[in-house]
Amino acid sequence: MKPAAFAYRAPASVEEALALLEANREAKLLAGGQSLVPVLNFRLASPPLLIDLNRIDALAGVREEADGTLAIGAMTRHRAIETSERVRRANPLLAAAMPYVAHAQIRNRGTIGGSLAHADPAAELPAVCLACDAQMLIQHTRGTRRVAAHEFFTGFFSTALTGAEVLVEVRFPAWPAERRAGFAEVSRRHGDFALAGVALTADVKDGRCERARIALFGAEDLPRLARADMLLQQPLDAKRIAEAARAVAAGSQPRADHHASAEYRRELVEVLVRRALEQALAS
Amino acid sequence: MNGGVPVTMSVNGQEVSATLEPRVSLADFLRERLNLTGTHLGCEHGVCGACTVIVDGAAVRACLLFAVQLEGARVTTVEGLAPEGELTDLQRAFREHHALQCGFCTPGFLTTAHAFLLERPQPSADEVRAALSGNVCRCTGYLGIVEAVLATAQARAKA
Amino acid sequence: MIGQALPRMEDRRFLSGRACFVDDLKFPRMLHAVVVRSAQAHALIRHIATPAARAMPGVEAVFTFADIQRYKALIPIRLGPLPGFERYLQAPLADRRVRYVGEPVAVVVAENRYLAEDAADALAIEYEPLAPVVEARAGMSDTSVVHPEVGTNIGTRYTSAIGDVAAAFGRAAHRRKAAFRCHRHSAMPLETRGLVVVPRDGKLALWGATKVNFQNRRALAQMLGIAVDAIEMIETDVGGSFGVRGEFYPEDFLIPFAARELGRPVKWIEDRREHLIAANHSREIECELELALSREGEILGLRAQLIADMGAYVRTNGSVVPAKAAQFLLGPYRIRNFQCEVIGIMTNKTPVGTYRAPGRYEANFFRERLFDMACRDFGFEPAEFRRRNLIRPSEMPWSIGKLVPYEPPSEYDNGDYPAIFDKALEAFDYARLARQEARQADGKLHGVGMGCFVESSGAGPAETARVVVRKDGFDVYVGSSSSGQGHETSMAQILADELGVPMGGIRVFHGSTGIVPNGYGTYHSRAIVMGGSAILLAARKLKAELAHRSHGAPIDYAAFAGEEAIATFEQSKRTYTYGAHLAHVAVDPQTAQVEVLRYLSVEDIGRAINPLIVHGQAIGAAVQGLGAAFLDEFKYSEDGQLLTGSLADYLLPLATDFPVVEALTFENSPSALNPLGVKGAGEGGIVAVGGAVANAVASALQPLGVEITALPMSLDNLSAAIRAARRSR
């Protein structure tokens, strides 16, 4: 399974990468390659040019800003995020999700930017971004723009990224003291893509839920935030958790494929929302 | 050669230079150009782990890397884990615990376990299994492999 | 030496990455072949346009059916055929019609694989699609016919019987019937297939062969119209076989043909995408099974209808799958009245062949599930029921009559089935586990299940070995093949044991056609039984001769360097292993996830040459079988496209999936059918897995009213069963 021939460039800066993209609209950006290269090897895609982002050191790194924002460069390897003490302190949900992302060898090369730009509906990181109200920092030839996570994932393997643009950074808002998190997924084997998964955050003050984000992945054609208003201004107890889980499942539009039926995915959504909320309650 | 891209990397401690078509995978470069056939191809889509090599200290899939991406990198293959004619303690443990049968997956398990033990010298059995979950073996059922890795860790702790 | 758990002698080269698998071979001026395969399940080939491909850089040749037509080559049936199957043979390239996705249509030969794939892409093939037959039962109506020249998709239809099954059912106090299904899956060795063929001085040297090299050499010689001794098949290191590798496939003609045509070495290495659609599939059988019992739970009779999905052609050993499924429905039980109708259906899917314990995995699932269902309905304790019906030592040898059309009658030679069964129950702590509460505190449902089995091994008719003395050791040449089973060590142990010499210095060569005058190979767990026995006989011959020449003094082998002895061991009767498997599972009823808390495999193999190697076989087989029960699956779309076309979709068990698997080996009943007393250890370990673990899951889900009658117990299938049971309550 050898790929079709392509030209190759490894720019040293984002500007150079953008200029190449601008001049070669059929080109593909190569980040970790863990999703793109299999596609090339199966000859499901034959781009004439690969633009390798791995030489752009400025794109990798985990920074904490003064206001507590966690800024992660798009080319930061999953493994770096998984082992980052800073991430563990600044975003427990992201830290909890990392071990579920594929396998160690994939995490050693795969990048957060690559995962988000690829937007596999069954991937963990897009859902974590949704649950955290993350922001995508996108650079184009005339400057930068920011896109909120809930506007970034637009469809089946589709994002808001247009022609000559590069995702350069993912920004997670500061984690307030009252925020709890939950993460649950069901996959066929350890490390497989989720058949259904839930990443959620709930801010609980004085025993009541002030803000909640329930992000679903794996179950539908794209990752998305489910309606969580039934939880607001309520205590997080078993009864309300069960009701919320039922409501989210009822409101979902699960997909079917040869791994799982829509019905099974819908059942999993209910179970996983419940379990993730129970985790949040217990944490 | 059309559109050949030059690359210089170190493989098993030796500097290697070549000019290659960009689409040549690191696995094929190692196997065909350098005659290091210990790295095996089992799927060419990043699932089976037979092609795992160590690049700059990290275990990665050689079938998902293009050789031209490895400028300045340090690559270690199964052939480079021990000096010629010798076996590492991990390799000896594989033999003692019958951690291989047909041997096709073995190089990938060795590089993966080698890198893993450097990062996590005292793993639990569950951690070992999770660390090896990116490598497929059809013959052994994994028992001997997990035992060999744990035995190696235990022996190193005692030493 | 024999009986010692020695670490293997061959390991060093595998550990240091210096083994020699077929893709590791390189020859000067070597070309690379790519096989172009049908993208349609069923279609007429209107036109293949080759000029664009031929013009691509580095392309040496493009071959289609027109180029091989003069050979009139058809892949021969090696085992069988079942009556009627001989009508569905495969030519190495499709002529005017393709019958499965993956069928070879053309061969492109170029300077390297990359360029060959580029050229393959440039081949323009015009298809006229036809209605595909994707489901065996539906195919029986012959609305769309896979082979119109034959006129029917019903490839074979025959009935095997012993005793009087009608009378047995007539007097039965209890009857239980159910319909079962085992799914399509296969061996999926980690190394894909490959060949390197080097034409030299009018002869062909061929690497990449294994399993049945002598047979394949004869078949290839016949197809090419050349002398047998013009072909040499050389066995290198092989990355797992499990029955799937080594049979005669289309490529086994095409690559030698190409090398001869071009006068240059040609290498072909299958990639994983190809392997999934081109290497033999297996196990897809439906079975309607009915059991007749006396009031006390004695089995009076068993009646079955098997429908086996054969795929598009019958290749070398397709017959084995349904034939053995029928035979092994009997298992280790006292069943004197049996009838099985076997129906083999041709479909537009990859052809079916043997995969480790062919037909047995399926049959044991069907039978052991029905036993548990009957036990539940009629109030019998599952272990008690089995113990009562297991054949006793005093009843050995136990004849099962002639159940396979192309084989003579068979009998279970020896064994103490009840004693080993009891040992398995004890080792598993069955009595305590069976009394456990079904639902545990964590909300999971627990269940325990079992399955008993027999497995035949040591298929004949013969095997040949040569022992040659060296100054510093011995060279052993044996006709059986190796694909990772540790034969280089086990065979050396047999020699060392017999001659009383050290292991170091013994080299074992296997499989290649140049090393013994004739050989049969490795299949049906025969290598140690047949090859090992041949080595023993050759060793004895050598010892006797050299003892004579030493005039009573101890033999100084080094002084006899160059001497050799050759022997052939002949045995056509099979020798049977037997045992029991037990599983303890915990099912999460909310997600349908199953955790196999403990799996125990127990087998009496007569005599273990190397317990370390035997244990490795048992564990490996159990994990393969467990993976098959939950994960491995070939799924096809309605138009015959393989949906599970990568290893991200066809799921293999990982180190995290079944961490608690144990195996116990007994040497209770050595075989009297060979001088070593051994029975084969390669396949028994997988035979009972489907049945045992399905029984455990069924037991766990019993409170929910879920019935398990089909594999795999994937998350989707189990959740659907749980949902259906909930709705019907």
GROMACS .gro file of N, CA and C in nm, chain A residues 133-203:
model
  213
  133ASP      N    1  -1.525   2.509   2.625
  133ASP     CA    2  -1.540   2.638   2.555
  133ASP      C    3  -1.406   2.685   2.499
  134ALA      N    4  -1.332   2.592   2.442
  134ALA     CA    5  -1.201   2.629   2.389
  134ALA      C    6  -1.216   2.717   2.265
  135GLN      N    7  -1.107   2.783   2.231
  135GLN     CA    8  -1.105   2.870   2.113
  135GLN      C    9  -0.993   2.825   2.022
  136MET      N   10  -1.020   2.824   1.893
  136MET     CA   11  -0.917   2.790   1.795
  136MET      C   12  -0.856   2.918   1.740
  137LEU      N   13  -0.726   2.925   1.742
  137LEU     CA   14  -0.656   3.039   1.683
  137LEU      C   15  -0.606   2.996   1.546
  138ILE      N   16  -0.657   3.065   1.444
  138ILE     CA   17  -0.630   3.027   1.306
  138ILE      C   18  -0.553   3.138   1.237
  139GLN      N   19  -0.449   3.100   1.167
  139GLN     CA   20  -0.370   3.201   1.096
  139GLN      C   21  -0.394   3.189   0.945
  140HIS      N   22  -0.409   3.302   0.878
  140HIS     CA   23  -0.418   3.302   0.732
  140HIS      C   24  -0.323   3.409   0.679
  141THR      N   25  -0.321   3.425   0.547
  141THR     CA   26  -0.219   3.513   0.489
  141THR      C   27  -0.236   3.658   0.530
  142ARG      N   28  -0.355   3.694   0.576
  142ARG     CA   29  -0.375   3.836   0.611
  142ARG      C   30  -0.388   3.857   0.761
  143GLY      N   31  -0.357   3.757   0.840
  143GLY     CA   32  -0.366   3.777   0.985
  143GLY      C   33  -0.418   3.653   1.056
  144THR      N   34  -0.486   3.676   1.168
  144THR     CA   35  -0.540   3.562   1.242
  144THR      C   36  -0.689   3.582   1.270
  145ARG      N   37  -0.755   3.472   1.307
  145ARG     CA   38  -0.892   3.484   1.355
  145ARG      C   39  -0.915   3.377   1.460
  146ARG      N   40  -1.014   3.401   1.543
  146ARG     CA   41  -1.046   3.303   1.646
  146ARG      C   42  -1.183   3.246   1.620
  147VAL      N   43  -1.195   3.117   1.639
  147VAL     CA   44  -1.323   3.050   1.621
  147VAL      C   45  -1.350   2.969   1.746
  148ALA      N   46  -1.468   2.989   1.803
  148ALA     CA   47  -1.505   2.912   1.922
  148ALA      C   48  -1.523   2.766   1.882
  149ALA      N   49  -1.492   2.677   1.974
  149ALA     CA   50  -1.502   2.533   1.946
  149ALA      C   51  -1.640   2.497   1.892
  150HIS      N   52  -1.745   2.553   1.950
  150HIS     CA   53  -1.879   2.511   1.908
  150HIS      C   54  -1.915   2.561   1.767
  151GLU      N   55  -1.829   2.646   1.709
  151GLU     CA   56  -1.849   2.686   1.569
  151GLU      C   57  -1.743   2.625   1.479
  152PHE      N   58  -1.648   2.556   1.539
  152PHE     CA   59  -1.535   2.505   1.460
  152PHE      C   60  -1.568   2.374   1.389
  153PHE      N   61  -1.643   2.287   1.458
  153PHE     CA   62  -1.674   2.155   1.399
  153PHE      C   63  -1.806   2.166   1.324
  154THR      N   64  -1.797   2.159   1.192
  154THR     CA   65  -1.914   2.194   1.111
  154THR      C   66  -1.986   2.075   1.050
  155GLY      N   67  -1.921   1.962   1.047
  155GLY     CA   68  -1.987   1.847   0.983
  155GLY      C   69  -1.900   1.724   0.992
  156PHE      N   70  -1.935   1.626   0.915
  156PHE     CA   71  -1.864   1.498   0.913
  156PHE      C   72  -1.722   1.520   0.862
  157PHE      N   73  -1.624   1.505   0.947
  157PHE     CA   74  -1.484   1.531   0.913
  157PHE      C   75  -1.466   1.672   0.855
  158SER      N   76  -1.546   1.767   0.902
  158SER     CA   77  -1.538   1.902   0.846
  158SER      C   78  -1.522   2.007   0.956
  159THR      N   79  -1.441   2.109   0.924
  159THR     CA   80  -1.421   2.218   1.019
  159THR      C   81  -1.439   2.352   0.947
  160ALA      N   82  -1.429   2.458   1.029
  160ALA     CA   83  -1.443   2.593   0.975
  160ALA      C   84  -1.317   2.639   0.902
  161LEU      N   85  -1.213   2.558   0.901
  161LEU     CA   86  -1.091   2.596   0.830
  161LEU      C   87  -1.118   2.604   0.680
  162THR      N   88  -1.078   2.717   0.620
  162THR     CA   89  -1.096   2.730   0.476
  162THR      C   90  -0.961   2.716   0.407
  163GLY      N   91  -0.962   2.730   0.276
  163GLY     CA   92  -0.846   2.708   0.189
  163GLY      C   93  -0.709   2.730   0.247
  164ALA      N   94  -0.662   2.855   0.248
  164ALA     CA   95  -0.524   2.878   0.290
  164ALA      C   96  -0.521   2.923   0.436
  165GLU      N   97  -0.546   2.829   0.526
  165GLU     CA   98  -0.546   2.860   0.669
  165GLU      C   99  -0.477   2.748   0.745
  166VAL      N  100  -0.416   2.788   0.856
  166VAL     CA  101  -0.351   2.688   0.941
  166VAL      C  102  -0.399   2.710   1.084
  167LEU      N  103  -0.445   2.604   1.147
  167LEU     CA  104  -0.477   2.610   1.289
  167LEU      C  105  -0.343   2.619   1.363
  168VAL      N  106  -0.321   2.723   1.443
  168VAL     CA  107  -0.191   2.738   1.507
  168VAL      C  108  -0.195   2.716   1.658
  169GLU      N  109  -0.311   2.736   1.720
  169GLU     CA  110  -0.314   2.724   1.865
  169GLU      C  111  -0.455   2.688   1.912
  170VAL      N  112  -0.462   2.616   2.023
  170VAL     CA  113  -0.589   2.587   2.087
  170VAL      C  114  -0.585   2.651   2.226
  171ARG      N  115  -0.686   2.729   2.258
  171ARG     CA  116  -0.684   2.807   2.381
  171ARG      C  117  -0.797   2.762   2.472
  172PHE      N  118  -0.759   2.716   2.591
  172PHE     CA  119  -0.857   2.672   2.691
  172PHE      C  120  -0.869   2.779   2.798
  173PRO      N  121  -0.992   2.828   2.823
  173PRO     CA  122  -1.010   2.929   2.928
  173PRO      C  123  -0.966   2.875   3.064
  174ALA      N  124  -0.936   2.966   3.154
  174ALA     CA  125  -0.895   2.926   3.288
  174ALA      C  126  -0.999   2.837   3.352
  175TRP      N  127  -0.954   2.746   3.433
  175TRP     CA  128  -1.042   2.646   3.496
  175TRP      C  129  -1.084   2.699   3.632
  176PRO      N  130  -1.211   2.737   3.649
  176PRO     CA  131  -1.254   2.790   3.779
  176PRO      C  132  -1.256   2.681   3.886
  177ALA      N  133  -1.245   2.729   4.012
  177ALA     CA  134  -1.236   2.636   4.125
  177ALA      C  135  -1.358   2.546   4.135
  178GLU      N  136  -1.476   2.601   4.093
  178GLU     CA  137  -1.598   2.523   4.111
  178GLU      C  138  -1.627   2.424   3.997
  179ARG      N  139  -1.534   2.416   3.903
  179ARG     CA  140  -1.562   2.329   3.786
  179ARG      C  141  -1.529   2.184   3.817
  180ARG      N  142  -1.626   2.095   3.784
  180ARG     CA  143  -1.602   1.951   3.789
  180ARG      C  144  -1.605   1.898   3.647
  181ALA      N  145  -1.548   1.781   3.631
  181ALA     CA  146  -1.543   1.723   3.497
  181ALA      C  147  -1.579   1.576   3.500
  182GLY      N  148  -1.624   1.527   3.385
  182GLY     CA  149  -1.651   1.385   3.370
  182GLY      C  150  -1.615   1.342   3.230
  183PHE      N  151  -1.567   1.221   3.218
  183PHE     CA  152  -1.529   1.169   3.086
  183PHE      C  153  -1.559   1.020   3.082
  184ALA      N  154  -1.632   0.978   2.981
  184ALA     CA  155  -1.662   0.834   2.967
  184ALA      C  156  -1.677   0.800   2.821
  185GLU      N  157  -1.625   0.687   2.781
  185GLU     CA  158  -1.646   0.643   2.643
  185GLU      C  159  -1.655   0.492   2.638
  186VAL      N  160  -1.717   0.442   2.534
  186VAL     CA  161  -1.719   0.298   2.507
  186VAL      C  162  -1.658   0.276   2.370
  187SER      N  163  -1.554   0.195   2.366
  187SER     CA  164  -1.494   0.158   2.238
  187SER      C  165  -1.483   0.007   2.236
  188ARG      N  166  -1.452  -0.050   2.118
  188ARG     CA  167  -1.452  -0.196   2.110
  188ARG      C  168  -1.329  -0.254   2.177
  189ARG      N  169  -1.217  -0.187   2.162
  189ARG     CA  170  -1.095  -0.230   2.231
  189ARG      C  171  -1.027  -0.108   2.289
  190HIS      N  172  -0.933  -0.131   2.378
  190HIS     CA  173  -0.855  -0.023   2.435
  190HIS      C  174  -0.790   0.058   2.322
  191GLY      N  175  -0.813   0.187   2.323
  191GLY     CA  176  -0.748   0.272   2.224
  191GLY      C  177  -0.825   0.291   2.094
  192ASP      N  178  -0.931   0.215   2.073
  192ASP     CA  179  -1.009   0.233   1.950
  192ASP      C  180  -1.090   0.362   1.957
  193PHE      N  181  -1.136   0.405   1.840
  193PHE     CA  182  -1.227   0.519   1.836
  193PHE      C  183  -1.353   0.485   1.915
  194ALA      N  184  -1.412   0.587   1.977
  194ALA     CA  185  -1.529   0.565   2.060
  194ALA      C  186  -1.651   0.535   1.974
  195LEU      N  187  -1.731   0.437   2.018
  195LEU     CA  188  -1.862   0.415   1.957
  195LEU      C  189  -1.954   0.527   2.005
  196ALA      N  190  -1.930   0.567   2.128
  196ALA     CA  191  -1.998   0.683   2.185
  196ALA      C  192  -1.913   0.731   2.302
  197GLY      N  193  -1.914   0.862   2.325
  197GLY     CA  194  -1.836   0.916   2.435
  197GLY      C  195  -1.892   1.048   2.482
  198VAL      N  196  -1.861   1.081   2.607
  198VAL     CA  197  -1.908   1.205   2.665
  198VAL      C  198  -1.791   1.271   2.737
  199ALA      N  199  -1.772   1.400   2.707
  199ALA     CA  200  -1.676   1.482   2.783
  199ALA      C  201  -1.757   1.598   2.837
  200LEU      N  202  -1.758   1.618   2.968
  200LEU     CA  203  -1.842   1.726   3.019
  200LEU      C  204  -1.776   1.804   3.133
  201THR      N  205  -1.822   1.925   3.147
  201THR     CA  206  -1.781   2.008   3.260
  201THR      C  207  -1.908   2.062   3.324
  202ALA      N  208  -1.903   2.078   3.457
  202ALA     CA  209  -2.017   2.134   3.530
  202ALA      C  210  -1.963   2.220   3.642
  203ASP      N  211  -2.005   2.347   3.643
  203ASP     CA  212  -1.962   2.439   3.749
  203ASP      C  213  -2.067   2.435   3.859
   0.00000   0.00000   0.00000
